[in-house]
Amino acid sequence: MENLSSLKRWVRPTHNRGPPRLSHRTLNRGRPRIVPKPHPTLTMAKVMTPPRSTLRADAQRNREQLIATAAEAFASGRAVSLDAIAKRAGVGNATLYRHFPTREDLVEEVYRDQIRPLREDARTLLAAKPPAQALHAWMLRFADWAGERRGICEALVAMSASGRFGTGPVCDEVQQILAMLLQAGAEAGELRGDIDPADVGGILAGLLSAAGAPEQRPQLNRMLGVVVDGLRPR
């Protein structure tokens, strides 16, 4: 009897266990697993961030305001810093530098539309003069144009020194006009055909920095004559 009592203590009854438990993997075998979709969480960032279209509109307004303010400042003829331009435009310095990383970028954007008539001037000169003379005359005309617009000569020199000549709207237009004049000269046999317009643009920028003032026109004229003579085939 004592052995029977000990056996009952160690053996659990099985009649109340109920059906055998199946694992989660066994229950889901052969059935598609359904994963509930999480509910969208409304965060502060979603509440505070305006639509992208609004950001683009704000950025465009800031850009236009900076260009208009810079154009007014340059037209005054007085030296003005980029920080002062940003303050007058009512934007922060970070906004200005995000749109225009350098002063040259801002200067070129201000005069983007004003450079385009010089292309027609080049065509007119080519129709009236031999290509070499047209090139000389156009560079003098460009010197007059640049002398009336503060910052252009400095921007050209900086772009040329950094190897970025032709990357901005003004420099790019100057390079294309020079390419047109040089091609006409090469086709006429007056100028060499292996001249890079960017090199001529860099030379022009250097000459304007050395003799770009209106009272230095005779000197600039002589220097440009030397340049054009050096572009002739030998």
Coordinates of N, CA, C and O in Angstrom, one line a residue, residues 38-47:
P38 N -0.2 48.1 -38.8 CA -0.1 49.0 -37.7 C -0.9 50.3 -38.0 O -1.0 50.8 -39.1
H39 N -1.4 50.9 -37.0 CA -2.1 52.1 -37.1 C -1.1 53.3 -37.4 O -0.1 53.3 -36.7
P40 N -1.5 54.2 -38.3 CA -0.5 55.3 -38.5 C -0.4 56.1 -37.3 O -1.4 56.4 -36.6
T41 N 0.8 56.5 -37.1 CA 1.1 57.3 -35.9 C 1.3 58.8 -36.3 O 2.1 59.1 -37.2
L42 N 0.6 59.7 -35.7 CA 0.7 61.1 -36.0 C 1.8 61.7 -35.2 O 1.7 61.8 -34.0
T43 N 2.9 62.0 -35.8 CA 4.0 62.6 -35.1 C 4.0 64.1 -35.3 O 3.4 64.7 -36.1
M44 N 4.8 64.8 -34.4 CA 4.9 66.2 -34.5 C 5.5 66.7 -35.8 O 5.2 67.7 -36.3
A45 N 6.5 65.9 -36.4 CA 7.1 66.2 -37.6 C 6.0 66.3 -38.8 O 6.1 67.2 -39.6
K46 N 5.1 65.4 -38.7 CA 4.1 65.4 -39.8 C 3.1 66.6 -39.6 O 2.6 67.1 -40.6
V47 N 2.9 67.0 -38.4 CA 2.0 68.1 -38.1 C 2.7 69.4 -38.5 O 2.1 70.3 -39.1

